[in-house]
Short mmCIF file of C-alpha atoms and ligand atoms in Angstrom, two decimals:
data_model
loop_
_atom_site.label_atom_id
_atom_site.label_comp_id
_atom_site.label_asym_id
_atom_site.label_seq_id
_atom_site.Cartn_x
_atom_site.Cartn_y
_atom_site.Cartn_z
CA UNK A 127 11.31 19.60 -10.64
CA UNK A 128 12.91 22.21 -13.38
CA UNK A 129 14.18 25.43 -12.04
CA UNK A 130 12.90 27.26 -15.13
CA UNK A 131 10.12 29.66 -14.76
CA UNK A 132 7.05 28.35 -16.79
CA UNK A 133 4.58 30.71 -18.35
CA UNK A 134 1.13 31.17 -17.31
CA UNK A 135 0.17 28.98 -20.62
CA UNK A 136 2.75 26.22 -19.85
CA UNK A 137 1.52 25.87 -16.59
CA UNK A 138 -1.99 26.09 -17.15
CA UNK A 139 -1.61 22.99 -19.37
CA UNK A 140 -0.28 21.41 -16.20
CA UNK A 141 -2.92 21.73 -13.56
CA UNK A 142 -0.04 20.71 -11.25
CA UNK A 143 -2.82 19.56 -8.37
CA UNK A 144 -6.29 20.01 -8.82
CA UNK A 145 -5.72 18.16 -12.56
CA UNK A 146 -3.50 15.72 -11.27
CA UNK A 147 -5.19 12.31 -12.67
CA UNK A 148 -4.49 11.46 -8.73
CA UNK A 149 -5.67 13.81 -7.66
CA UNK A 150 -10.02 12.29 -7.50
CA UNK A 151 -11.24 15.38 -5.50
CA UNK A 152 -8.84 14.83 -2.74
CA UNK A 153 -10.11 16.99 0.11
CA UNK A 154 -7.12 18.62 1.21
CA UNK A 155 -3.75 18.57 0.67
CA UNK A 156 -0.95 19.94 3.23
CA UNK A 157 2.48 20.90 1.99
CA UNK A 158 4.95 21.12 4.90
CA UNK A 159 8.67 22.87 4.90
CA UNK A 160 10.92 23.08 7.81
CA UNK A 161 14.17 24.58 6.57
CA UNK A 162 15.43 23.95 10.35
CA UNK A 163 15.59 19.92 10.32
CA UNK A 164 15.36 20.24 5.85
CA UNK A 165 11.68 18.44 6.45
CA UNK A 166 10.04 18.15 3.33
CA UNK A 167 6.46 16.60 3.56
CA UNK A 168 3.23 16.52 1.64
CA UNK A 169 0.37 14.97 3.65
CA UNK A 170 -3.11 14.35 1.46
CA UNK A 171 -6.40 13.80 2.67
CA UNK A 172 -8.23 12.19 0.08
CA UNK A 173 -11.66 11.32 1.95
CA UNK A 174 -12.95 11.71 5.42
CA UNK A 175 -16.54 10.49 4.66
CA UNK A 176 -16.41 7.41 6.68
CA UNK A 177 -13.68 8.86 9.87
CA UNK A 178 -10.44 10.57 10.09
CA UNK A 179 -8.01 10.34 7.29
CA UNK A 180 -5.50 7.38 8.78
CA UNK A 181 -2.74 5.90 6.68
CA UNK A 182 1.20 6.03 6.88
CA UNK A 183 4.25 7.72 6.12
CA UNK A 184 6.78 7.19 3.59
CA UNK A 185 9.66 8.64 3.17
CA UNK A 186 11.58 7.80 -0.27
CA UNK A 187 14.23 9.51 -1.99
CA UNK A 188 11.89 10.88 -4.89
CA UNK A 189 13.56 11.80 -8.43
CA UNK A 190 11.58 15.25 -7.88
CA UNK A 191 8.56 16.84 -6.64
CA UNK A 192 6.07 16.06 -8.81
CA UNK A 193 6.78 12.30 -7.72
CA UNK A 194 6.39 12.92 -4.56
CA UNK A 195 2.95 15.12 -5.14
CA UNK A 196 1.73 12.15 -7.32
CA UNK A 197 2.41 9.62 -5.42
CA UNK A 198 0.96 10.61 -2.22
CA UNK A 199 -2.29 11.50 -4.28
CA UNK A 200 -2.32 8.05 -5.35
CA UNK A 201 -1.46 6.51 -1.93
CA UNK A 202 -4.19 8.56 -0.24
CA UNK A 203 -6.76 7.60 -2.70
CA UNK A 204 -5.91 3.75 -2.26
CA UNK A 205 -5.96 4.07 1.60
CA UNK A 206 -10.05 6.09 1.19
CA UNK A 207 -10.99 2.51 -0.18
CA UNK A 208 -8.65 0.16 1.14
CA UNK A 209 -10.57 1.14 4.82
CA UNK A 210 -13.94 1.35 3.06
CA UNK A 211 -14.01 -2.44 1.83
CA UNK A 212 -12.53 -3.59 5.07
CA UNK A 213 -15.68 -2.14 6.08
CA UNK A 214 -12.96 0.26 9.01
CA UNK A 215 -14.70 3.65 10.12
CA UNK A 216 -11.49 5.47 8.67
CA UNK A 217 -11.47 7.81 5.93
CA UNK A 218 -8.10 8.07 3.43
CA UNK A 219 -5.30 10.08 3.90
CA UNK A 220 -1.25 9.16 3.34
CA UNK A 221 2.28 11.28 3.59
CA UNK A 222 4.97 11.70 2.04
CA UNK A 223 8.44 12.64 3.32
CA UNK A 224 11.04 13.29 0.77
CA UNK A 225 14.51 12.05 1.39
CA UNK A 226 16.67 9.32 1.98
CA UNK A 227 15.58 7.41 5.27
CA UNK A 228 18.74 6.24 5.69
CA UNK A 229 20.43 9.00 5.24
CA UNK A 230 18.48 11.93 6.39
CA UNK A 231 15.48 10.46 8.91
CA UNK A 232 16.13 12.41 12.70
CA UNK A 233 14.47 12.35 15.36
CA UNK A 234 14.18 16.47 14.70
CA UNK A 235 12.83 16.11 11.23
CA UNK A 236 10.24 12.95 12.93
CA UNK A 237 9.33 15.00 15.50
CA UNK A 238 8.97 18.42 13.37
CA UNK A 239 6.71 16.02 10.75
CA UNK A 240 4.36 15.01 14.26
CA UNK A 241 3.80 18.83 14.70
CA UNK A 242 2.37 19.17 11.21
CA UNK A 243 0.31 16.32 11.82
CA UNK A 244 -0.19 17.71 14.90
CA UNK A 245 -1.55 20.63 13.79
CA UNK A 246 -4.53 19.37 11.78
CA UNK A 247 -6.40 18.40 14.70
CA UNK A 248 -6.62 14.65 14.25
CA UNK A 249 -8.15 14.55 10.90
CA UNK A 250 -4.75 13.21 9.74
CA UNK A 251 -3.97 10.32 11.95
CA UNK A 252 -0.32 8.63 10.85
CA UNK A 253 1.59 5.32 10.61
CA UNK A 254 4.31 4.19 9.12
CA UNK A 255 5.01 3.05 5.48
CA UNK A 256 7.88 2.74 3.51
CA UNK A 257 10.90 4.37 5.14
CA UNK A 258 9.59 4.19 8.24
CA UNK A 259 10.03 2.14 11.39
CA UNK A 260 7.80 1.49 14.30
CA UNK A 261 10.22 3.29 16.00
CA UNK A 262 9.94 6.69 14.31
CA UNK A 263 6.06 6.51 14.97
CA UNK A 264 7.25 6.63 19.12
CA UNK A 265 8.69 9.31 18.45
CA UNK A 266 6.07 11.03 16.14
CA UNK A 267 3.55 10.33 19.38
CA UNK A 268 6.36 12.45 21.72
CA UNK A 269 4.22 15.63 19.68
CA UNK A 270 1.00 14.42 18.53
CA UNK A 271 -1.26 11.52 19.85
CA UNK A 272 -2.59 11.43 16.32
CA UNK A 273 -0.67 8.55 15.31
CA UNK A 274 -0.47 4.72 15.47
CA UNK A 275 1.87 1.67 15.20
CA UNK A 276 3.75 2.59 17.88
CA UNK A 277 5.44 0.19 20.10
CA UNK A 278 3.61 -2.31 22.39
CA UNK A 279 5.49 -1.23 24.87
CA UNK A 280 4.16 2.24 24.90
CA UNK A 281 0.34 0.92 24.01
CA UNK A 282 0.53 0.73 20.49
CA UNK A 283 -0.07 -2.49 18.02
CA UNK A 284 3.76 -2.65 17.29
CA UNK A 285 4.91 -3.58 13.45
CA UNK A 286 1.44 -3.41 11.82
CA UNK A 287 4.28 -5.57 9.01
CA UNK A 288 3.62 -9.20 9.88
CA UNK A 289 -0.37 -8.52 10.21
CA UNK A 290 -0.42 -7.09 6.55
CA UNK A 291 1.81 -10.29 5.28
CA UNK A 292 -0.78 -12.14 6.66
CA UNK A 293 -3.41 -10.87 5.08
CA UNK A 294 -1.73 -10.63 1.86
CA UNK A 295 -1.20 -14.78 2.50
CA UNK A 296 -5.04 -14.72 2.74
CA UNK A 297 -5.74 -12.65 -0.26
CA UNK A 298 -3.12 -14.93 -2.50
CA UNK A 299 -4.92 -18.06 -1.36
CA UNK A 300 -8.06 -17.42 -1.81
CA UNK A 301 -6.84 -16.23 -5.63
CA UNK A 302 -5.39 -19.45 -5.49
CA UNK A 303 -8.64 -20.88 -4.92
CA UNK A 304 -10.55 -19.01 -7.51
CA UNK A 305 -7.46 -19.59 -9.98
CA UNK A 306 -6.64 -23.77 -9.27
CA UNK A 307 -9.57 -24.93 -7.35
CA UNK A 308 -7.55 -24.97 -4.04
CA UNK A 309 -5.81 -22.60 -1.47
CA UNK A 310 -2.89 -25.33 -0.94
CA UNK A 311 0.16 -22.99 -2.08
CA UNK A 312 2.72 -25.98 -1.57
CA UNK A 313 4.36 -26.88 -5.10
CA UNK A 314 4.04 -23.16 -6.31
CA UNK A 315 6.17 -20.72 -7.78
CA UNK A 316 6.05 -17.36 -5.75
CA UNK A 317 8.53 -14.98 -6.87
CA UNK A 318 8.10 -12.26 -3.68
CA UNK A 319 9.53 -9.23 -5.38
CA UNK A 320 10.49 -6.84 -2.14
CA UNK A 321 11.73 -8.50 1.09
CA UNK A 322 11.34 -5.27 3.28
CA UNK A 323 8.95 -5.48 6.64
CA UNK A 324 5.84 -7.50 4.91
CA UNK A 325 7.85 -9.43 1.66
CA UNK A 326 9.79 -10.80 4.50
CA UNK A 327 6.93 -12.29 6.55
CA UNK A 328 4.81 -12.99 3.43
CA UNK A 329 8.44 -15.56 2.38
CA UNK A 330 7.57 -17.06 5.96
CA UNK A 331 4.43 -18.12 5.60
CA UNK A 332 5.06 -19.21 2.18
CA UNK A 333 8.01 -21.37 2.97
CA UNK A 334 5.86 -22.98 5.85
CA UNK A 335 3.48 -24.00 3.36
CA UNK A 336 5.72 -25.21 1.20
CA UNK A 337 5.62 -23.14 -1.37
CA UNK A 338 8.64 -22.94 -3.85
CA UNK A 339 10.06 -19.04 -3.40
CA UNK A 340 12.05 -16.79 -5.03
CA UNK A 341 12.94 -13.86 -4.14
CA UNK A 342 14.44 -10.68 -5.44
CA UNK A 343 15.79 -6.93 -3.77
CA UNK A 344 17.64 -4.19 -4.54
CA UNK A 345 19.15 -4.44 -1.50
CA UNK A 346 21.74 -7.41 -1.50
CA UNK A 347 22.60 -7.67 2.26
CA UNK A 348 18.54 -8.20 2.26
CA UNK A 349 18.60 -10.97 -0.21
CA UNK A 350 21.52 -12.84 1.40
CA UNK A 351 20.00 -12.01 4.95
CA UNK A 352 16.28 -13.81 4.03
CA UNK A 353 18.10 -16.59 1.88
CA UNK A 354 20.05 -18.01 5.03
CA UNK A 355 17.21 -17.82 7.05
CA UNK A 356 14.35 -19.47 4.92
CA UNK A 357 16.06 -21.03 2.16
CA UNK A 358 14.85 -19.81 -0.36
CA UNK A 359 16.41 -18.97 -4.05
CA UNK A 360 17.36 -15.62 -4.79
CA UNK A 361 16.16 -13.83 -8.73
CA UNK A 362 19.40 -14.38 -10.40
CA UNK A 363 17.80 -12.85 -14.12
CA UNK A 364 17.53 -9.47 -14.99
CA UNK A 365 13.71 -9.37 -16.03
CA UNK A 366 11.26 -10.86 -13.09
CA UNK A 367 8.39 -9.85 -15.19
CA UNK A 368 9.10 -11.95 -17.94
CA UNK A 369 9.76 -15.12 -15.80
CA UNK A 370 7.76 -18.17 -15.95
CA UNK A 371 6.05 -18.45 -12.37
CA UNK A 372 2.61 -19.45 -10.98
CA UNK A 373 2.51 -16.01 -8.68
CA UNK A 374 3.89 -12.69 -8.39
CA UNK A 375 4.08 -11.24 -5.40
CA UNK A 376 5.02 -7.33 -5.76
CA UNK A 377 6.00 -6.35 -2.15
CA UNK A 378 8.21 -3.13 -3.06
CA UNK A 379 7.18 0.07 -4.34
CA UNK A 380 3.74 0.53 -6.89
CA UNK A 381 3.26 0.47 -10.47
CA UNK A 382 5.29 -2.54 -11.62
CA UNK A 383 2.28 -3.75 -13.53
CA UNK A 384 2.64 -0.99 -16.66
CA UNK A 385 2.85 -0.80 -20.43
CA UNK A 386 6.15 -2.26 -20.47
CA UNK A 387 5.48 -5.46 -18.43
CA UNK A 388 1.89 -6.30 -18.76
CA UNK A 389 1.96 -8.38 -21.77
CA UNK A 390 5.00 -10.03 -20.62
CA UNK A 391 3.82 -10.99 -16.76
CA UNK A 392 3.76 -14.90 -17.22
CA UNK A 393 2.41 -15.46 -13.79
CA UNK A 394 -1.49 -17.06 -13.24
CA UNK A 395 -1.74 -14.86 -9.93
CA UNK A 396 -1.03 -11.21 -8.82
CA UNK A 397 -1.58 -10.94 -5.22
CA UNK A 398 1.45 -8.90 -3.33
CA UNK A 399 1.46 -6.20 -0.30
CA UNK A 400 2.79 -3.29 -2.74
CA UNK A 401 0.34 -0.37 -2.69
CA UNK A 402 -1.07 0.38 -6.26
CA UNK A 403 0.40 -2.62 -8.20
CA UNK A 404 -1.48 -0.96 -11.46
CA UNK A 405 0.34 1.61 -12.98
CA UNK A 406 -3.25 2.36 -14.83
CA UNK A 407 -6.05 1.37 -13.11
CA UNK A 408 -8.69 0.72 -15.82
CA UNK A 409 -6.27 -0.03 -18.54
CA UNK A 410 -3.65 -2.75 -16.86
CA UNK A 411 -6.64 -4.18 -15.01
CA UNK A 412 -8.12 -5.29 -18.30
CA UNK A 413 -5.27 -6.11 -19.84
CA UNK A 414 -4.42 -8.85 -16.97
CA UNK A 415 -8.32 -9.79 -17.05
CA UNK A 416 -8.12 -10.41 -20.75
CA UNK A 417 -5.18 -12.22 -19.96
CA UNK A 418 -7.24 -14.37 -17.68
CA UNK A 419 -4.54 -13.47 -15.08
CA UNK A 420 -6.00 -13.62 -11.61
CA UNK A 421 -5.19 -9.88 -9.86
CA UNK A 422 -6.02 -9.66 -5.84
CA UNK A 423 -6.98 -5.96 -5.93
CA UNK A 424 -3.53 -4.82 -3.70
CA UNK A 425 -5.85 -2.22 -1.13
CA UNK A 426 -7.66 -5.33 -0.17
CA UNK A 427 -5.25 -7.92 0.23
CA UNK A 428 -2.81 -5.67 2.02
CA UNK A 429 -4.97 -4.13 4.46
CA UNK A 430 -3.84 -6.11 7.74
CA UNK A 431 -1.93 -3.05 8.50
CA UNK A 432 -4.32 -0.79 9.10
CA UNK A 433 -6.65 -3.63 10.58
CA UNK A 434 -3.66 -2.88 13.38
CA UNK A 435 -3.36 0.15 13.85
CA UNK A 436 -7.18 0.46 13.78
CA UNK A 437 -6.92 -1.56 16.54
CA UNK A 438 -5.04 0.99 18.35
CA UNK A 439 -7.79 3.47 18.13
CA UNK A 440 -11.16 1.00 18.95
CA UNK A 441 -9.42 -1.19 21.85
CA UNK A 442 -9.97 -4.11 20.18
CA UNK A 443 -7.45 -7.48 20.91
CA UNK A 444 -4.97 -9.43 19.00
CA UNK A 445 -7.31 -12.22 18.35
CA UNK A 446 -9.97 -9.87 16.91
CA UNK A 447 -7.24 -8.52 14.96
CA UNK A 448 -6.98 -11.69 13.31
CA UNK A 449 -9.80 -12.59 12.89
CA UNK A 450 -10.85 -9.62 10.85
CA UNK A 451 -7.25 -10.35 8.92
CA UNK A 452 -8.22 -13.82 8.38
CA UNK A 453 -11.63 -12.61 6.65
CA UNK A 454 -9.24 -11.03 3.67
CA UNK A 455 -9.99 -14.46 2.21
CA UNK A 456 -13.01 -14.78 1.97
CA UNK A 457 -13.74 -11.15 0.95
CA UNK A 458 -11.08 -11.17 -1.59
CA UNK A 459 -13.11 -14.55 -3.07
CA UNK A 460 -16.19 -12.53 -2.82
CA UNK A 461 -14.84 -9.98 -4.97
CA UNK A 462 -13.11 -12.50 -7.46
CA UNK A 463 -16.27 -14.20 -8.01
CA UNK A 464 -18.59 -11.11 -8.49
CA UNK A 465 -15.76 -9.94 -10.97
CA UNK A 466 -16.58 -13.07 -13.07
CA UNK A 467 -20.18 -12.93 -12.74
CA UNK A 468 -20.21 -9.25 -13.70
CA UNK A 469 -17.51 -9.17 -16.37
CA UNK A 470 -15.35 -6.92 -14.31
CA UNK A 471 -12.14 -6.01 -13.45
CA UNK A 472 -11.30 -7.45 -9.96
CA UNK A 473 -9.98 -4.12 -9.23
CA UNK A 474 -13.02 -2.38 -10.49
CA UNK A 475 -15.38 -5.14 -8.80
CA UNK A 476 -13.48 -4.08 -5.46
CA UNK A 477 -13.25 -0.16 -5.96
CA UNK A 478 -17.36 -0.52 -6.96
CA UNK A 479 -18.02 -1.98 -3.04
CA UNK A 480 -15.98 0.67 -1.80
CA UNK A 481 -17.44 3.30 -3.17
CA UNK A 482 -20.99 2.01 -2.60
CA UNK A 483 -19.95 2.10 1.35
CA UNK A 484 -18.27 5.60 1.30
CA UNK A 485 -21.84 6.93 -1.22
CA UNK A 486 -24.17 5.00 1.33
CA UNK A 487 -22.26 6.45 4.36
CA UNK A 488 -22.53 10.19 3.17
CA UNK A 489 -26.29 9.70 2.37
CA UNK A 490 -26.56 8.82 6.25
CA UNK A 491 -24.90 11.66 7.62
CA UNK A 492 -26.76 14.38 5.28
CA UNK A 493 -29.86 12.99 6.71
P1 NAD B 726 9.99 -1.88 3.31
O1 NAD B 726 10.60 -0.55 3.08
O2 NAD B 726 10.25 -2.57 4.60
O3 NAD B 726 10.41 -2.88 2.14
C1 NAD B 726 10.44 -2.55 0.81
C2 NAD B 726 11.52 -3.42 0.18
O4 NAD B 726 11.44 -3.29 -1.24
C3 NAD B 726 12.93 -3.02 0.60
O5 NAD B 726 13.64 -4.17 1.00
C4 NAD B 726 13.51 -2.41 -0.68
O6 NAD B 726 14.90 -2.59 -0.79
C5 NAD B 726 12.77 -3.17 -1.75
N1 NAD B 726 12.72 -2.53 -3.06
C6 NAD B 726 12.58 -1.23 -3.36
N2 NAD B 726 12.57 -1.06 -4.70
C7 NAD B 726 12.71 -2.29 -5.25
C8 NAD B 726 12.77 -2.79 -6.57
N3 NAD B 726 12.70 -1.96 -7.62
N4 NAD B 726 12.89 -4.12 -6.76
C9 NAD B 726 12.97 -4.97 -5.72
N5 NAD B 726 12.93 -4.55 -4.43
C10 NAD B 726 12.80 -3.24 -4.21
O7 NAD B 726 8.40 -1.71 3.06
P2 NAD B 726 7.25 -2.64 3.59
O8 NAD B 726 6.71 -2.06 4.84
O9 NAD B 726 7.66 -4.06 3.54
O10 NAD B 726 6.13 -2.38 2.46
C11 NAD B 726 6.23 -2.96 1.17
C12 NAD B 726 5.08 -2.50 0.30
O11 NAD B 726 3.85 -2.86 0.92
C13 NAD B 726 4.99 -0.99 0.10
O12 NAD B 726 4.49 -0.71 -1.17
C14 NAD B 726 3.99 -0.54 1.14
O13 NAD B 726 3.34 0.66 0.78
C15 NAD B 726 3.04 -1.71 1.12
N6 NAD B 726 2.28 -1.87 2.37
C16 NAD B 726 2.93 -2.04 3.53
C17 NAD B 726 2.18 -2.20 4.70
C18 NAD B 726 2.85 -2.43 6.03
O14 NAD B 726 2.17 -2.86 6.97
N7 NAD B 726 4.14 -2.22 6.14
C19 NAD B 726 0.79 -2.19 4.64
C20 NAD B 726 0.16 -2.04 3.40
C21 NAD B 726 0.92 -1.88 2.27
#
C-alpha cells in the first residue's frame, strides 16, 4: 500500500471496500491488529444465509494490503457457494493473515488470531488454508472452540488435505468423462501445478491410476521430495501454461487462468484444488468454453475440505465423509452437462445452483 496521503477525490475513485469488484455485498468484514505478536488479519464474512460463515485461514506474504483485502473478498465469496452446492448448512466466510508463515507464524500471533475469531461469537468458524497447518488450528481451539481441522487426537477431522485431493480426483474424472467418454485417467498428461498438502495427495492418486504426471513448485526441496517418492517428472520449462498436456491441475495459489495465459492453456481439462482458478469469472470462463476446454468449476471440485471439517461440527463418520466426497463426481457431471445443454459457462452453470439454494433458503427463513 503507498504511504502517500490520497485526496478525498483520489480515493473516492477507489471505493477501497464496499466497491471492491470482490467485494458482492459481503456482510461483514473484520480488520484485526495486534501490534503485541505484529498480527495482521482481515477475516470476511461474505454470507451467512444458509449457517455460520466457516472457511480457513491463510496466511501469505502479500505484496501489500490491498492484496490481502482482495483476496480474502474473493476467498470468502467462493467458500458462500462452494458450501451452498455441496448442499453444507454453512454460510461463507475466509481469513487472511499477512506474513510469512515460515517466518513469522507463533503460537502468540495463532492464539491472538483465535481471540478475534473468538470474539465474533461463532459466526466466523475457522480452518486452515494456505500457510496453515493442522497444527496451528490446535492451537487456535486453546482460545476459541469456533474452529475446525484440528487434530484427531483432540476430536477434530485432522488434515481436511487428503479429503479435498480426493474430491478434486472425483471432479477431474468425471471432466474426464464428459471430455473423452471415460473416467480412466491412466495414459494422461496431468501437469499438478502446486505439490503443497492437496497437489501432493491429488499426484497419489494419480500415479495409482496410472496417470502420466508432472509436476511443478516453487519450492525445490518439494519437487525433489514428491519426485523420489512417486516418480513422477518434474516441469523442467519455464511456461506450464503453454505446454502441451491433456490436464491442468492448478493446486497453488488462484488466478493462473488470466489474460496472459488463457489463449495459450493447451490442456483439454481444468480441474485442480486451487481456490478461484479464474482470474475473471465471466470473461476467462468463456474464453476456455469457446475454447471447448473442459473447466471443473474449482469451489466444487475442491470442496472435500470443508466436507471435513463439516464433519467436525454434525458428528458425522469417516465413511459418510466419503461418501459425500465421492458424490463430487457425479455433481460435477451434473453441472458439466447442464452447462452444455444451457450454453453456459460451467462456472456460471455451478454459481446459478448455488445461488438458487442460498435465494430458496432466505425465502424460508423470512417466512
Ligand atoms: P499448501 O500451502 O500446502 O501448498 C501450496 C503449494 O503451492 C506449496 O507447495 C507452494 O510452494 C506452491 N506454490 C505457491 N506458488 C506457486 C507457484 N506460483 N507455482 C507453483 N507452485 C506454487 O496449500 P494446500 O493446502 O495444498 O492448498 C492448495 C490450494 O488448494 C490453495 O489454493 C488452497 O486455497 C486450495 N484448497 C485447499 C484445501 C485444503 O483442504 N487444504 C481445500 C480447498 C482448497
Amino acid at each position: 500500500m503507498t504511504s502517500e496521503i490520497l485526496s478525498p477525490q483520489e480515493l473516492s475513485k477507489i471505493d477501497p471496500v464496499f466497491g471492491q469488484n470482490s467485494f458482492d455485498n459481503h456482510e461483514q468484514i473484520v480488520f484485526c491488529n495486534d501490534k503485541d505478536t505484529g498480527l495482521k488479519a482481515i477475516i470476511g464474512i461474505h454470507n451467512t444465509v444458509l449457517g455460520p460463515a466457516l472457511g480457513g485461514t491463510r496466511m501469505w506474504n502479500y505484496a501489500n494490503e490491498w492484496e490481502a483485502l482482495n483476496d480474502v473478498l474473493r476467498l470468502s465469496r467462493g467458500m458462500t457457494f462452494k458450501s451452498a452446492i455441496t448442499g453444507l448448512s454453512l454460510g461463507g466466510g475466509k481469513a487472511v493473515i499477512i506474513g510469512d508463515a515460515k517466518m513469522q507464524k507463533t503460537p502468540e500471533l495463532m492464539k491472538r488470531f483465535g481471540e478475534f475469531v473468538h470474539s465474533l461469537s461463532g459466526k466466523y468458524i475457522t480452518a486452515e488454508d494456505v500457510g496453515m497447518t493442522t497444527a496451528d488450528m490446535d492451537v487456535v481451539r486453546e482460545v476459541t472452540p469456533y474452529v475446525t481441522g484440528i487434530s484427531e487426537n483432540k476430536g477434530g477431522a485432522g488434515n481436511p488435505s487428503p479429503i479435498t485431493a480426493y474430491g478434486v480426483f472425483m471432479g477431474m474424472k468425471a471432466a474426464a468423462r464428459f471430455k473423452y467418454g471415460s473416467d480412466v485417467l491412466e495414459n494422461k498428461s496431468v501437469y499438478v501445478q502446486g505439490i503443497g498438502h492437496v497437489g501432493e495427495a491429488l499426484v497419489e492418486h494419480l500415479v495409482n491410476e496410472g496417470a502420466e504426471v508432472t509436476i511443478s513448485d516453487i519450492n525445490k526441496e518439494r519437487l525433489e521430495e514428491v519426485r523420489s517418492k512417486y516418480g513422477v517428472t518434474i516441469y523442467g520449462g519455464n511456461d506450464i501454461y503453454s505446454e502441451p498436456m491433456d490436464i491442468y491441475a492448478p493446486c497453488a495459489l488462484g488466478a493462473t487462468i488470466n489474460d496472459d495465459t488463457v489463449y495459450n492453456i493447451k490442456a483439454d481439462i481444468i480441474a485442480g484444488a486451487a481456490n478461484n482458478q479464474l482470474a475473471d469469472e465471466d470473461k476467462h470462463g468463456l474464453i476456455l468454453q469457446n475454447r471447448g476446454i473442459v473447466y471443473a468449476p474449482d469451489f466444487l471440485i475442491n470442496a472435500g475440505g470443508i466436507i471435513n471439517v463439516y464433519a467436525e461440527l454434525e458428528n458425522y463418520d469417516r465413511q459418510e465423509i466419503m461418501r459425500k466426497t465421492e458424490n463430487i463426481f457425479n455433481t460435477t457431471l451434473e453441472i458439466l452437462d447442464n452447462a452444455k445443454v444451457n450454453n453456459l459457462t460451467t462456472h456460471a452453470a455451478a454459481l446459478n445452483i448455488a445461488r438458487e439454494r442460498i435465494e430458496t433458503r432466505k425465502r424460508e427463513n423470512s417466512k
